[in-house]
Short mmCIF file of C-alpha atoms and ligand atoms in Angstrom, two decimals:
data_model
loop_
_atom_site.label_atom_id
_atom_site.label_comp_id
_atom_site.label_asym_id
_atom_site.label_seq_id
_atom_site.Cartn_x
_atom_site.Cartn_y
_atom_site.Cartn_z
CA MET A 1 27.26 -16.62 7.51
CA THR A 2 24.94 -13.71 8.49
CA PHE A 3 23.60 -10.86 6.60
CA LYS A 4 25.54 -8.33 8.18
CA GLU A 5 28.96 -10.31 7.05
CA LEU A 6 27.71 -9.61 3.76
CA ASN A 7 28.50 -5.85 4.36
CA LEU A 8 24.83 -5.11 3.74
CA LEU A 9 23.31 -1.51 4.55
CA GLU A 10 21.66 -1.25 7.82
CA PRO A 11 18.26 -0.17 6.18
CA ILE A 12 18.36 -3.46 4.29
CA LEU A 13 19.58 -5.68 7.08
CA ASN A 14 16.39 -4.13 9.13
CA ALA A 15 14.50 -4.78 6.15
CA LEU A 16 15.41 -8.53 5.99
CA ASP A 17 14.95 -8.68 9.83
CA THR A 18 11.67 -7.64 9.33
CA GLN A 19 10.99 -10.38 6.75
CA GLY A 20 12.22 -12.70 9.40
CA TYR A 21 15.15 -14.04 7.37
CA THR A 22 17.99 -14.82 9.88
CA GLN A 23 20.61 -15.98 7.60
CA PRO A 24 21.49 -16.01 3.71
CA THR A 25 20.68 -19.08 1.63
CA PRO A 26 23.62 -20.46 -0.17
CA ILE A 27 22.79 -18.67 -3.55
CA GLN A 28 22.55 -15.47 -1.53
CA GLU A 29 25.83 -16.05 0.14
CA GLN A 30 27.49 -16.66 -3.31
CA ALA A 31 25.90 -14.07 -5.43
CA ILE A 32 25.66 -10.95 -3.26
CA PRO A 33 29.37 -10.27 -3.32
CA ILE A 34 29.83 -10.86 -6.62
CA VAL A 35 26.72 -8.33 -7.60
CA LEU A 36 27.77 -5.88 -5.10
CA ALA A 37 31.45 -5.73 -6.60
CA GLY A 38 29.58 -5.05 -9.90
CA LYS A 39 30.58 -8.09 -11.69
CA ASP A 40 28.35 -10.46 -13.99
CA ILE A 41 26.76 -13.54 -12.99
CA MET A 42 25.06 -16.54 -13.93
CA GLY A 43 23.03 -18.26 -11.12
CA CYS A 44 21.42 -21.63 -11.28
CA ALA A 45 19.22 -22.58 -8.41
CA GLN A 46 15.68 -24.22 -7.73
CA THR A 47 12.72 -22.49 -6.97
CA GLY A 48 12.37 -21.74 -3.18
CA THR A 49 15.98 -21.16 -2.62
CA GLY A 50 16.02 -17.59 -2.35
CA LYS A 51 17.32 -16.80 -5.93
CA THR A 52 15.14 -13.67 -6.17
CA ALA A 53 16.65 -11.87 -2.93
CA ALA A 54 19.90 -13.14 -4.35
CA PHE A 55 19.79 -10.47 -6.90
CA ALA A 56 17.30 -8.15 -5.41
CA ILE A 57 19.17 -7.27 -2.43
CA PRO A 58 22.70 -6.55 -3.79
CA ILE A 59 20.94 -4.60 -6.47
CA LEU A 60 18.94 -2.43 -4.20
CA GLN A 61 22.44 -1.78 -2.19
CA ARG A 62 24.21 -0.78 -5.42
CA LEU A 63 21.55 1.55 -6.32
CA GLU A 64 21.53 3.21 -3.19
CA ASN A 65 25.28 3.79 -2.90
CA THR A 66 25.55 5.56 -6.05
CA LYS A 67 23.12 8.16 -7.50
CA PRO A 68 22.58 9.24 -11.04
CA THR A 69 24.69 12.27 -11.94
CA ASN A 70 21.63 14.26 -13.42
CA GLY A 71 19.77 13.87 -10.26
CA ARG A 72 16.82 12.42 -11.77
CA ARG A 73 14.82 9.20 -11.51
CA GLN A 74 15.61 6.97 -14.34
CA ILE A 75 15.55 3.20 -15.21
CA ARG A 76 18.81 2.09 -13.75
CA ALA A 77 17.96 -1.66 -13.48
CA LEU A 78 15.74 -3.94 -15.49
CA ILE A 79 14.64 -7.39 -14.60
CA ILE A 80 13.02 -9.34 -17.52
CA THR A 81 11.07 -12.45 -16.36
CA PRO A 82 8.82 -14.75 -18.53
CA THR A 83 5.40 -14.29 -16.82
CA ARG A 84 3.12 -11.84 -15.34
CA GLU A 85 2.84 -13.87 -11.99
CA LEU A 86 6.91 -13.84 -11.74
CA ALA A 87 6.98 -10.30 -12.55
CA ILE A 88 4.53 -9.23 -9.70
CA GLN A 89 6.39 -11.51 -7.10
CA ILE A 90 9.82 -9.96 -8.23
CA GLN A 91 8.26 -6.37 -7.35
CA GLU A 92 7.10 -7.65 -4.11
CA SER A 93 10.39 -8.80 -3.09
CA PHE A 94 12.11 -5.60 -4.11
CA LYS A 95 9.47 -3.70 -2.23
CA ASP A 96 9.92 -5.89 0.72
CA TYR A 97 13.82 -5.58 1.01
CA GLY A 98 13.88 -1.89 -0.08
CA GLN A 99 11.04 -0.67 2.31
CA ASN A 100 13.61 1.65 4.23
CA LEU A 101 15.02 2.93 0.91
CA ARG A 102 13.96 5.59 -1.62
CA GLN A 103 14.33 3.35 -4.65
CA GLN A 104 11.17 3.16 -6.70
CA SER A 105 10.08 0.16 -8.74
CA ALA A 106 7.37 -0.62 -11.41
CA VAL A 107 6.16 -3.81 -13.07
CA ILE A 108 4.85 -3.98 -16.63
CA PHE A 109 3.37 -7.16 -18.23
CA GLY A 110 0.91 -7.72 -21.34
CA GLY A 111 -2.47 -8.99 -21.21
CA VAL A 112 -3.75 -5.64 -19.69
CA SER A 113 -4.35 -2.36 -20.80
CA GLN A 114 -0.78 -0.21 -21.02
CA HIS A 115 -2.33 2.88 -19.46
CA SER A 116 -1.78 2.64 -15.85
CA GLN A 117 1.59 1.19 -16.67
CA VAL A 118 2.60 4.10 -18.75
CA ASN A 119 1.72 6.62 -16.26
CA ARG A 120 3.62 4.68 -13.66
CA LEU A 121 6.78 4.81 -15.89
CA LYS A 122 6.20 8.63 -16.54
CA ALA A 123 6.08 9.21 -12.50
CA GLY A 124 9.77 7.86 -12.43
CA VAL A 125 11.09 4.65 -11.72
CA ASP A 126 14.44 3.20 -10.73
CA ILE A 127 13.88 -0.60 -11.05
CA LEU A 128 11.94 -1.83 -13.85
CA ILE A 129 10.54 -5.46 -13.82
CA ALA A 130 9.12 -6.54 -17.10
CA THR A 131 7.96 -9.27 -19.33
CA PRO A 132 9.36 -9.34 -22.82
CA GLY A 133 6.62 -8.49 -25.12
CA ARG A 134 5.04 -5.69 -23.22
CA LEU A 135 8.62 -4.20 -22.62
CA LEU A 136 9.63 -4.31 -26.54
CA ASP A 137 6.05 -2.56 -27.17
CA LEU A 138 6.58 0.22 -24.77
CA ILE A 139 10.26 0.88 -25.90
CA GLN A 140 8.92 0.94 -29.31
CA GLN A 141 6.21 3.45 -28.49
CA GLY A 142 8.94 5.54 -26.91
CA PHE A 143 7.47 5.19 -23.11
CA ILE A 144 10.75 3.45 -22.18
CA SER A 145 14.40 4.23 -22.63
CA LEU A 146 17.05 1.97 -21.51
CA LYS A 147 19.98 4.40 -22.08
CA THR A 148 20.25 4.90 -18.41
CA LEU A 149 20.35 1.32 -17.63
CA GLU A 150 23.36 -0.15 -15.14
CA ILE A 151 22.13 -3.51 -14.05
CA PHE A 152 20.27 -6.04 -16.35
CA VAL A 153 18.81 -9.38 -15.10
CA LEU A 154 17.54 -12.07 -17.08
CA ASP A 155 15.43 -14.35 -14.70
CA GLU A 156 14.57 -17.77 -15.53
CA ALA A 157 16.69 -17.18 -18.70
CA ASP A 158 16.17 -20.99 -19.67
CA ARG A 159 12.42 -20.74 -19.52
CA MET A 160 12.31 -17.52 -21.58
CA LEU A 161 14.36 -19.23 -24.23
CA ASP A 162 11.82 -22.18 -24.25
CA MET A 163 9.08 -19.88 -24.72
CA GLY A 164 10.66 -18.28 -27.58
CA PHE A 165 11.08 -15.03 -25.85
CA ILE A 166 14.79 -14.39 -27.12
CA HIS A 167 13.62 -12.28 -30.15
CA ASP A 168 12.01 -9.69 -28.08
CA VAL A 169 14.78 -9.82 -25.35
CA LYS A 170 17.31 -9.20 -28.61
CA LYS A 171 15.23 -6.41 -29.91
CA SER A 172 14.85 -4.81 -26.60
CA SER A 173 18.81 -4.78 -26.09
CA ASN A 174 19.29 -3.11 -29.47
CA HIS A 175 17.62 0.03 -27.59
CA SER A 176 19.93 0.13 -24.54
P1 AMP B 201 12.57 -17.63 -4.41
O1 AMP B 201 13.60 -18.88 -4.38
O2 AMP B 201 13.54 -16.38 -4.74
O3 AMP B 201 11.49 -17.75 -5.08
O4 AMP B 201 12.37 -17.51 -2.87
C1 AMP B 201 11.57 -18.50 -2.07
C2 AMP B 201 11.10 -18.11 -0.55
O5 AMP B 201 12.05 -17.97 0.09
C3 AMP B 201 10.35 -16.61 -0.77
O6 AMP B 201 9.13 -16.77 -0.06
C4 AMP B 201 11.28 -15.79 0.27
O7 AMP B 201 10.82 -14.80 0.93
C5 AMP B 201 11.87 -16.87 0.99
N1 AMP B 201 13.31 -16.45 1.32
C6 AMP B 201 14.31 -15.88 0.45
N2 AMP B 201 15.63 -15.51 1.22
C7 AMP B 201 15.50 -16.20 2.52
C8 AMP B 201 16.16 -16.13 3.63
N3 AMP B 201 17.53 -16.01 3.52
N4 AMP B 201 15.71 -16.75 4.59
C9 AMP B 201 14.53 -17.18 4.68
N5 AMP B 201 13.43 -17.01 3.70
C10 AMP B 201 13.93 -16.75 2.73
#
């Protein structure tokens, strides 16, 4: 199977080519059509199997294919992940695969000043990658609204449960 056979947009195919990816990994082959069809999915794969691209690629394509009716840049996809390192890595993936698209992403995590993160959010974001505590904090301060959310990913959901993040995730979902 090739990426082209997954019916990906030309700008995404070109970005994958730039990354040196020649063919989808098994989880990508299975997950991409399901996400493109707008269905819910739970994926399970080890680190290093291309899990991030399995959700990032079809999310970028779905956002590209439909535009918000009000013409504004607003948070349309949210990825919650347990650690700052993972959050940064995920944003890098979105940037790499979306390098020929106009979707804008931002990453927020705790342990640092919120100032630059808030400024970034104010500038307009389509895709937000966040750790649970800082996400809830910025929602409660009114800097983030999830009312316009279309796509939601819980990355490493099992690890987040182990780390006790479920309460923050649940509280955040009450605001969507
Ligand atoms: P992940 O499992 O998401 O942490 O990805 C592991 C590594 O595989 C990352 O460095 C990706 O850049 C790389 N990768 C993801 N998809 C592919 C692919 N289809 N072909 C080659 N490398 C890939």
